[in-house]
Structures are given as C-alpha cells and as structure tokens.
Amino acid sequence: MLVLGLQGSPRRNGNTRFLLSAFLEAAERRGARTRLLSVPEADIRPCRELGVCEKRGTCPIRDDLAREGYGLIREAEVVVLASPVFFYGMTAQIKALVDRCQVFWARKYRLRLADPRRATRRGFVLSVGATRGKNLFEGLLLSARYFLDAIDAPLAGSLLYRGIEGPGDLARHPAVRGEVEAAVEELLAPLRRRRRLLFLARQDDGIGPMAAALAGHRAAAAWEVHSAGLEPAANLRPGVAEAMAEQGIDIGFQRPRVLAEALAEGPPDVVVALDAAAAATRLEGARHESWEVPAVEAEPPGRLRDALGRRVEDFLGREAGG
Ligand SMILES: Cc1cc2nc3c(=O)[nH]c(=O)nc-3n(C[C@H](O)[C@H](O)[C@H](O)COP(=O)(O)O)c2cc1C
C-alpha cells in the first residue's frame, strides 16, 4: 500500500516537511510503503489551459508530473496534501500540481473512466499557518477538497496547526506526534485489514494489469491488488488500456512493475500466475494459483479482458464463499 505525501512548502526543513515526514513515518510503522514528493524541488509547471485533457484525458506538458507524478497518484492508496497557508490558500508550487490534476477530473467527469482504486483511496490534508484566526484554513481546505475528489481520494481528515511560523515551531509543539499517530492509525486501519493479491506474469504489460484492474474495480475493499512481472516491459502493450477503457476502467497511467517493487507493498496472501514463467515462481508464505488464460500475443486485448473478467469473478466468488 503506497502512501504518497505531496510536500508543498518551499522551505527545505520547514514545518510542513516536519509534519508530513512524521505522518509518513507513522504510516511506515504500520507496514505502508511511502513516498514524499517535494513539489517545489520538482519540475512541475502550471496548467496552460490547452484543453487537451478535456478531450483526451492527457496533458501535453512534459515535466516531472507527466514522467512520474500522475502514475504515483494513481498508484497511491492514500494521498496526503501538505502545505503551509500562503495568503489563505496553498502555496503556488503545490497549486500548480493541483491544477494539472485537471487531467484526472477530465478522465473521471468528461471521459467517464473509473480508477480501479477509487473505492478505497483516501485523502488527507496537513497544514500550518502563522496566525490564529478561525478561517485560517478555509481557503486551502476548499481547494484541497475538490482536488482530492478529482483524484478519487475523498478527504478523510486533516491536521491543522495555528500559530506556527519559524522553521522549528511545529517540532516544539507538545501534542503533534501523538495526534499524527492517532490520525494515521484511524486512516490506515480499514486498508490494512485487506488481503493482498498479486497477479504475476512475465512482462506485466497486458494480462497482469488487466486482471489486477478488474479485481481492484470489483473488490478493492477486500483485496489490495497488485500486478508484477518477472521481466517487465517498458510500457503496457498497445490496445490494453483502450480495451479496459471500453469497460469504463482506467489504467491509462499504469506501468509494468518488477516483482521486487510489488513485494515492497508487503507479502502477498495469494499469488495468481498467469503464464508458465510465473507458475514456476514460488513466494514463501503465499498461496499459489495458476490460471490458464490465452497468451497475451494470441488474442486481441478485448477478448483477453473478457476471459480474465470471468476468471476474476470466479475467484472473488470462491473467496467470498469460502
Ligand atoms: C508568502 C507567504 C504568505 C503567508 N501567508 C500566510 C497567511 O495568509 N496566514 C498565515 O497565518 N500565515 C501565512 N504565512 C506564514 C506561514 O504559513 C508560516 O510561516 C508557516 O509556518 C510556514 O510553513 P513552512 O515552514 O512549512 O514553510 C505566509 C508566509 C509566506 C512566506
């Protein structure tokens, strides 16, 4: 389970980074994989309103968001937006990232595509400000709420600290560590109760991602689903994302992953081998199944998707019944 922290302060060791780091460390102690993306240090440019995302669901601006950020947001089970208050809003740097996520808004509301993790992904806001007014966080929270809706990570909670100004102020706050621990515990508890399911194939460029998306789409509340490859390809095969989009399921930002990376999510409870190479791989502590599905080269992606869909339904039915 990936917990992604979006760090919005231009201060390298400011209050926001302190708060977000404490949050991610608490998540790691509960078995999560974490990633802190420090937005001011990344090359993330503002939206130019080119209108491409409205039609195609993609953004032509080639920067760190396109290279990695969009994929990380889609991979994450929890997205934490962390920013100090600057003039009653978030910082310009993180607002640029937020605006560029219009791509996800367009995929969801214009193209009507469903992210397979949408049922379980959660959003969280961390913020600090120097003053103590009642409305200090109102502007930031309003933007954050709509951003988190667009990325299918509805706002599950927030930790907001007033009267925090100098770089070390929050570290001296007496209650912050305990409040972070309690918030992370509550946020992750339902996600940690799920079993882990791994679809394994040689390249992770077709049948694995399709099976994982179908299973996640149907049963994300019960299963944390991943796919991985023994020799992963660079990209999904042509036609694979399109075949899933025909069913309204969005895997447009997914990339093939190497097995070691998937195992960093935690040990799988069930491994489903989708080809002969995968069937010969044993992972300690996991139950193994092999599914006979046509080779990825043998059938058009739409036919593979339908064959996998039947196997996934059968699997989920068996597991729910047993
Ligand atoms: C450009 C700018 C605008 C700010 N605007 C506000 C504000 O509207 N309200 C407030 O309480 N603090 C404001 N602050 C103070 C910061 O929110 C505060 O110093 C915070 O602790 C900085 O967090 P950091 O250490 O994570 O960067 C502003 C600071 C800067 C540099």
Coordinates of C-alpha atoms and ligand atoms in Angstrom, one line a residue:
M1 CA 0.0 0.0 0.0
L2 CA 1.5 3.3 -1.1
V3 CA 1.0 6.4 1.0
L4 CA 2.0 9.4 -1.1
G5 CA 2.9 12.7 0.5
L6 CA 2.8 15.9 -1.6
Q7 CA 5.0 18.4 0.2
G8 CA 4.2 22.0 -0.8
S9 CA 6.5 24.2 1.3
P10 CA 9.4 25.9 -0.4
R11 CA 11.3 25.6 2.9
R12 CA 13.5 22.6 2.8
N13 CA 13.2 21.9 6.5
G14 CA 10.1 23.8 7.4
N15 CA 7.1 22.9 9.5
T16 CA 5.2 21.3 6.7
R17 CA 8.0 18.9 5.9
F18 CA 8.4 18.0 9.6
L19 CA 4.6 17.3 9.8
L20 CA 4.5 15.2 6.6
S21 CA 7.6 13.3 7.5
A22 CA 6.1 12.4 10.9
F23 CA 2.9 11.3 9.1
L24 CA 4.8 9.1 6.6
E25 CA 7.0 7.5 9.3
A26 CA 3.8 6.6 11.2
A27 CA 2.4 5.0 8.1
E28 CA 5.7 3.0 7.5
R29 CA 5.5 1.7 11.1
R30 CA 2.1 0.3 10.0
G31 CA 3.6 -1.5 7.0
A32 CA 2.9 1.1 4.3
R33 CA 5.3 2.0 1.5
T34 CA 5.7 5.7 1.5
R35 CA 6.9 8.4 -0.9
L36 CA 7.4 12.1 -0.2
L37 CA 7.2 14.2 -3.4
S38 CA 8.7 17.6 -2.6
V39 CA 6.8 19.7 -5.1
P40 CA 8.9 22.9 -5.0
E41 CA 12.0 20.8 -5.8
A42 CA 10.4 19.0 -8.7
D43 CA 9.9 20.3 -12.3
I44 CA 6.1 20.8 -12.1
R45 CA 4.7 23.5 -14.3
P46 CA 1.4 25.3 -14.1
C47 CA -1.7 24.5 -16.2
R48 CA -1.7 26.4 -19.5
E49 CA -5.4 25.6 -20.2
L50 CA -4.6 24.0 -23.6
G51 CA -7.8 21.9 -23.4
V52 CA -6.1 18.6 -24.3
C53 CA -7.1 16.9 -21.1
E54 CA -10.8 17.7 -21.7
K55 CA -10.8 15.7 -24.9
R56 CA -8.1 13.1 -24.4
G57 CA -7.5 12.8 -20.7
T58 CA -3.8 13.6 -21.1
C59 CA -1.6 16.6 -20.7
P60 CA 1.0 17.6 -23.3
I61 CA 3.3 19.3 -20.8
R62 CA 6.3 17.0 -20.3
D63 CA 7.6 17.5 -16.8
D64 CA 8.0 15.5 -13.6
L65 CA 4.3 15.2 -13.2
A66 CA 3.9 13.6 -16.6
R67 CA 7.1 11.5 -16.1
E68 CA 6.2 10.2 -12.6
G69 CA 3.7 12.2 -10.6
Y70 CA 0.5 11.1 -12.4
G71 CA 1.5 7.5 -12.1
L72 CA 2.3 7.9 -8.3
I73 CA -1.1 9.5 -7.6
R74 CA -2.9 6.6 -9.4
E75 CA -0.8 4.0 -7.5
A76 CA -1.4 5.6 -4.1
E77 CA -4.0 4.3 -1.7
V78 CA -3.6 7.4 0.4
V79 CA -2.7 10.9 -0.9
V80 CA -1.6 13.5 1.7
L81 CA -1.6 17.1 0.6
A82 CA 0.7 19.1 2.9
S83 CA 1.1 22.8 2.5
P84 CA 1.6 25.9 4.7
V85 CA -1.0 28.6 4.4
F86 CA 0.1 31.3 2.0
F87 CA -2.4 34.2 1.7
Y88 CA -5.2 31.9 2.9
G89 CA -4.6 29.3 0.3
M90 CA -1.9 26.6 -0.5
T91 CA 1.5 27.5 -1.9
A92 CA 1.8 28.4 -5.6
Q93 CA 4.1 25.3 -6.2
I94 CA 1.5 22.8 -4.9
K95 CA -1.3 24.7 -6.6
A96 CA 0.4 24.1 -9.9
L97 CA 0.3 20.4 -9.3
V98 CA -3.3 20.6 -8.2
D99 CA -4.4 22.4 -11.4
R100 CA -2.5 20.0 -13.6
C101 CA -4.6 17.2 -12.0
Q102 CA -7.5 18.5 -14.1
V103 CA -6.3 15.5 -16.2
F104 CA -7.9 13.2 -13.6
W105 CA -11.0 15.4 -13.3
A106 CA -11.4 15.1 -17.1
R107 CA -10.9 11.4 -17.1
K108 CA -13.5 11.0 -14.4
Y109 CA -16.2 13.5 -15.3
R110 CA -15.7 14.0 -19.1
L111 CA -14.5 10.6 -20.3
R112 CA -16.4 8.7 -17.6
L113 CA -13.5 6.4 -16.7
A114 CA -13.3 4.8 -13.3
D115 CA -10.0 4.4 -11.5
P116 CA -9.8 0.8 -10.1
R117 CA -8.6 2.2 -6.6
R118 CA -11.4 4.7 -6.3
A119 CA -13.5 2.8 -3.8
T120 CA -10.7 2.8 -1.2
R121 CA -8.3 5.6 -1.9
R122 CA -8.4 8.3 0.8
G123 CA -7.1 11.9 1.0
F124 CA -5.7 13.7 4.0
V125 CA -4.6 17.4 4.5
L126 CA -1.8 18.7 6.6
S127 CA -1.3 22.4 7.1
V128 CA 0.2 25.1 9.3
G129 CA -0.2 28.9 9.5
A130 CA 1.3 31.7 11.5
T131 CA -1.9 33.4 12.7
R132 CA -4.7 32.0 14.8
G133 CA -7.9 33.1 13.1
K134 CA -11.0 30.9 12.8
N135 CA -11.0 30.9 9.0
L136 CA -7.2 30.4 8.5
F137 CA -7.6 27.0 6.7
E138 CA -10.9 27.6 4.9
G139 CA -9.5 28.5 1.5
L140 CA -6.9 25.8 1.5
L141 CA -9.4 23.1 2.5
L142 CA -11.9 24.1 -0.1
S143 CA -9.3 23.8 -2.9
A144 CA -7.9 20.6 -1.4
R145 CA -11.4 19.0 -1.1
Y146 CA -12.1 19.5 -4.9
F147 CA -8.6 18.3 -5.8
L148 CA -9.0 15.2 -3.7
D149 CA -12.3 14.5 -5.3
A150 CA -10.8 14.7 -8.8
I151 CA -8.1 12.2 -7.9
D152 CA -10.7 9.9 -6.2
A153 CA -9.1 10.4 -2.8
P154 CA -12.0 11.9 -0.7
L155 CA -10.9 14.0 2.2
A156 CA -10.8 11.6 5.2
G157 CA -9.3 14.0 7.7
S158 CA -6.8 16.8 8.4
L159 CA -4.3 18.0 10.9
L160 CA -4.1 21.8 11.0
Y161 CA -1.8 23.9 13.3
R162 CA -2.2 27.6 14.1
G163 CA 0.4 29.9 15.5
I164 CA 3.3 28.1 13.6
E165 CA 5.8 30.4 11.9
G166 CA 9.5 29.8 12.4
P167 CA 11.1 26.7 10.9
G168 CA 11.3 24.7 14.1
D169 CA 8.0 25.8 15.6
L170 CA 6.0 22.7 15.0
A171 CA 8.7 20.4 16.2
R172 CA 8.3 22.1 19.6
H173 CA 4.5 21.6 19.6
P174 CA 3.7 19.3 22.6
A175 CA 0.8 17.3 21.0
V176 CA 1.7 16.9 17.4
R177 CA 3.4 13.5 17.4
G178 CA 0.5 11.8 19.3
E179 CA -2.1 13.4 17.0
V180 CA -0.2 12.2 13.9
E181 CA -0.1 8.6 15.3
A182 CA -3.8 8.6 16.1
A183 CA -4.8 10.0 12.7
V184 CA -2.6 7.6 10.8
E185 CA -3.9 4.6 12.8
E186 CA -7.5 5.5 12.1
L187 CA -6.9 6.2 8.4
L188 CA -5.0 3.0 7.6
A189 CA -6.9 0.5 9.8
P190 CA -9.5 -0.4 7.1
L191 CA -6.9 -0.6 4.4
R192 CA -4.6 -2.8 6.4
R193 CA -7.4 -5.3 7.1
R194 CA -7.5 -6.3 3.4
R195 CA -5.7 -9.4 2.0
R196 CA -3.1 -8.9 -0.7
L197 CA -3.5 -10.4 -4.1
L198 CA -0.7 -10.4 -6.7
F199 CA -1.1 -11.2 -10.4
L200 CA 2.2 -12.4 -11.8
A201 CA 3.2 -12.8 -15.5
R202 CA 6.4 -12.5 -17.4
Q203 CA 6.2 -8.9 -18.7
D204 CA 3.3 -7.3 -16.7
D205 CA 2.3 -5.4 -19.8
G206 CA -1.1 -6.9 -20.6
I207 CA -2.9 -9.7 -18.8
G208 CA -1.5 -8.9 -15.3
P209 CA -2.5 -5.2 -15.3
M210 CA -5.9 -6.1 -16.8
A211 CA -6.6 -8.8 -14.2
A212 CA -5.4 -6.5 -11.3
A213 CA -7.6 -3.7 -12.5
L214 CA -10.7 -6.0 -12.9
A215 CA -10.2 -7.4 -9.4
G216 CA -9.5 -4.0 -7.9
H217 CA -12.5 -2.5 -9.6
R218 CA -14.8 -5.2 -8.2
A219 CA -13.3 -5.8 -4.7
A220 CA -10.9 -3.1 -3.6
A221 CA -12.4 -3.1 -0.1
A222 CA -11.5 -6.7 0.5
W223 CA -8.3 -7.0 -1.5
E224 CA -5.2 -4.9 -2.0
V225 CA -4.4 -5.9 -5.6
H226 CA -1.1 -5.6 -7.5
S227 CA 0.4 -7.0 -10.6
A228 CA 4.1 -7.5 -11.4
G229 CA 6.4 -9.0 -14.0
L230 CA 9.5 -11.3 -13.9
E231 CA 10.9 -9.3 -16.8
P232 CA 8.7 -6.3 -17.0
A233 CA 8.3 -4.5 -20.3
A234 CA 8.7 -0.7 -20.5
N235 CA 5.1 0.1 -21.2
L236 CA 1.7 -1.6 -21.5
R237 CA 1.1 -3.3 -24.8
P238 CA -0.8 -1.2 -27.4
G239 CA -4.6 -1.6 -27.0
V240 CA -4.5 -2.9 -23.4
A241 CA -5.5 0.4 -21.7
E242 CA -8.0 1.0 -24.6
A243 CA -9.7 -2.4 -24.0
M244 CA -10.1 -1.6 -20.3
A245 CA -11.4 1.9 -21.2
E246 CA -14.2 0.2 -23.3
Q247 CA -15.4 -1.2 -20.0
G248 CA -15.0 2.2 -18.3
I249 CA -11.9 1.1 -16.3
D250 CA -8.9 3.5 -16.3
I251 CA -5.4 2.0 -16.3
G252 CA -4.0 4.8 -18.5
F253 CA -1.2 5.8 -16.2
Q254 CA -0.1 2.3 -15.2
R255 CA 3.4 1.0 -16.0
P256 CA 4.7 -2.6 -15.8
R257 CA 6.4 -3.3 -12.5
V258 CA 9.2 -5.6 -11.4
L259 CA 8.3 -8.2 -8.8
A260 CA 10.6 -6.8 -6.1
E261 CA 8.8 -3.5 -6.3
A262 CA 5.4 -5.2 -5.9
L263 CA 6.7 -7.2 -2.9
A264 CA 7.7 -3.9 -1.2
E265 CA 4.0 -3.4 -0.8
G266 CA 4.1 -6.3 1.7
P267 CA 4.0 -10.0 1.3
P268 CA 1.0 -11.3 -0.9
D269 CA -1.5 -13.7 0.6
V270 CA -2.4 -15.1 -2.8
V271 CA -0.3 -15.2 -6.0
V272 CA -2.1 -15.8 -9.3
A273 CA 0.3 -17.0 -12.0
L274 CA -0.9 -16.0 -15.5
D275 CA 1.7 -17.8 -17.6
A276 CA 4.2 -20.6 -17.4
A277 CA 7.1 -18.4 -16.2
A278 CA 5.0 -17.1 -13.3
A279 CA 3.8 -20.6 -12.4
A280 CA 7.3 -21.7 -11.8
T281 CA 7.9 -18.9 -9.3
R282 CA 7.2 -19.6 -5.6
L283 CA 6.8 -16.9 -2.9
E284 CA 7.1 -18.0 0.7
G285 CA 4.0 -17.6 2.8
A286 CA 1.7 -17.1 -0.2
R287 CA -1.0 -19.4 -1.6
H288 CA -0.4 -20.0 -5.3
E289 CA -2.9 -20.5 -8.1
S290 CA -2.3 -20.8 -11.9
W291 CA -4.9 -19.6 -14.3
E292 CA -4.9 -20.8 -17.9
V293 CA -5.5 -17.8 -20.0
P294 CA -4.6 -17.3 -23.6
A295 CA -1.1 -15.9 -24.2
V296 CA -1.1 -12.2 -24.5
E297 CA 0.0 -12.3 -28.1
A298 CA -2.6 -14.8 -29.1
E299 CA -5.8 -12.8 -28.6
P300 CA -6.9 -9.2 -29.1
P301 CA -6.9 -7.3 -25.7
G302 CA -10.7 -7.1 -25.6
R303 CA -11.0 -10.9 -25.7
L304 CA -8.3 -11.3 -23.1
R305 CA -10.1 -8.8 -20.9
D306 CA -13.3 -10.8 -21.1
A307 CA -11.6 -14.1 -20.4
L308 CA -9.8 -12.6 -17.4
G309 CA -13.1 -11.0 -16.2
R310 CA -14.7 -14.4 -16.0
R311 CA -11.7 -15.8 -14.0
V312 CA -11.7 -12.8 -11.7
E313 CA -15.4 -13.2 -11.0
D314 CA -15.0 -16.9 -10.3
F315 CA -12.0 -16.2 -8.0
L316 CA -13.8 -13.5 -6.0
G317 CA -16.9 -15.6 -5.7
R318 CA -14.9 -18.6 -4.4
E319 CA -13.0 -16.4 -1.9
A320 CA -16.2 -14.7 -0.7
G321 CA -17.9 -18.0 -0.3
G322 CA -15.0 -19.7 1.5
Ligands
LIG1 C1 4.2 34.3 1.1 C2 3.7 33.9 2.5 C3 2.3 34.0 2.8 C4 1.8 33.7 4.0 N1 0.5 33.8 4.3 C5 0.0 33.5 5.5 C6 -1.4 33.7 5.8 O1 -2.1 34.1 5.0 N2 -1.8 33.3 7.0 C7 -0.9 32.8 8.0 O2 -1.4 32.6 9.1 N3 0.4 32.6 7.7 C8 0.9 33.0 6.5 N4 2.2 32.8 6.2 C9 3.1 32.1 7.2 C10 3.3 30.6 7.0 O3 2.1 30.0 6.8 C11 4.1 30.1 8.2 O4 5.3 30.7 8.4 C12 4.3 28.6 8.1 O5 4.8 28.1 9.4 C13 5.3 28.2 7.1 O6 5.4 26.8 7.0 P1 6.7 26.0 6.4 O7 7.8 26.2 7.5 O8 6.3 24.6 6.2 O9 7.1 26.7 5.1 C14 2.7 33.1 5.0 C15 4.1 33.0 4.7 C16 4.6 33.4 3.4 C17 6.0 33.2 3.1

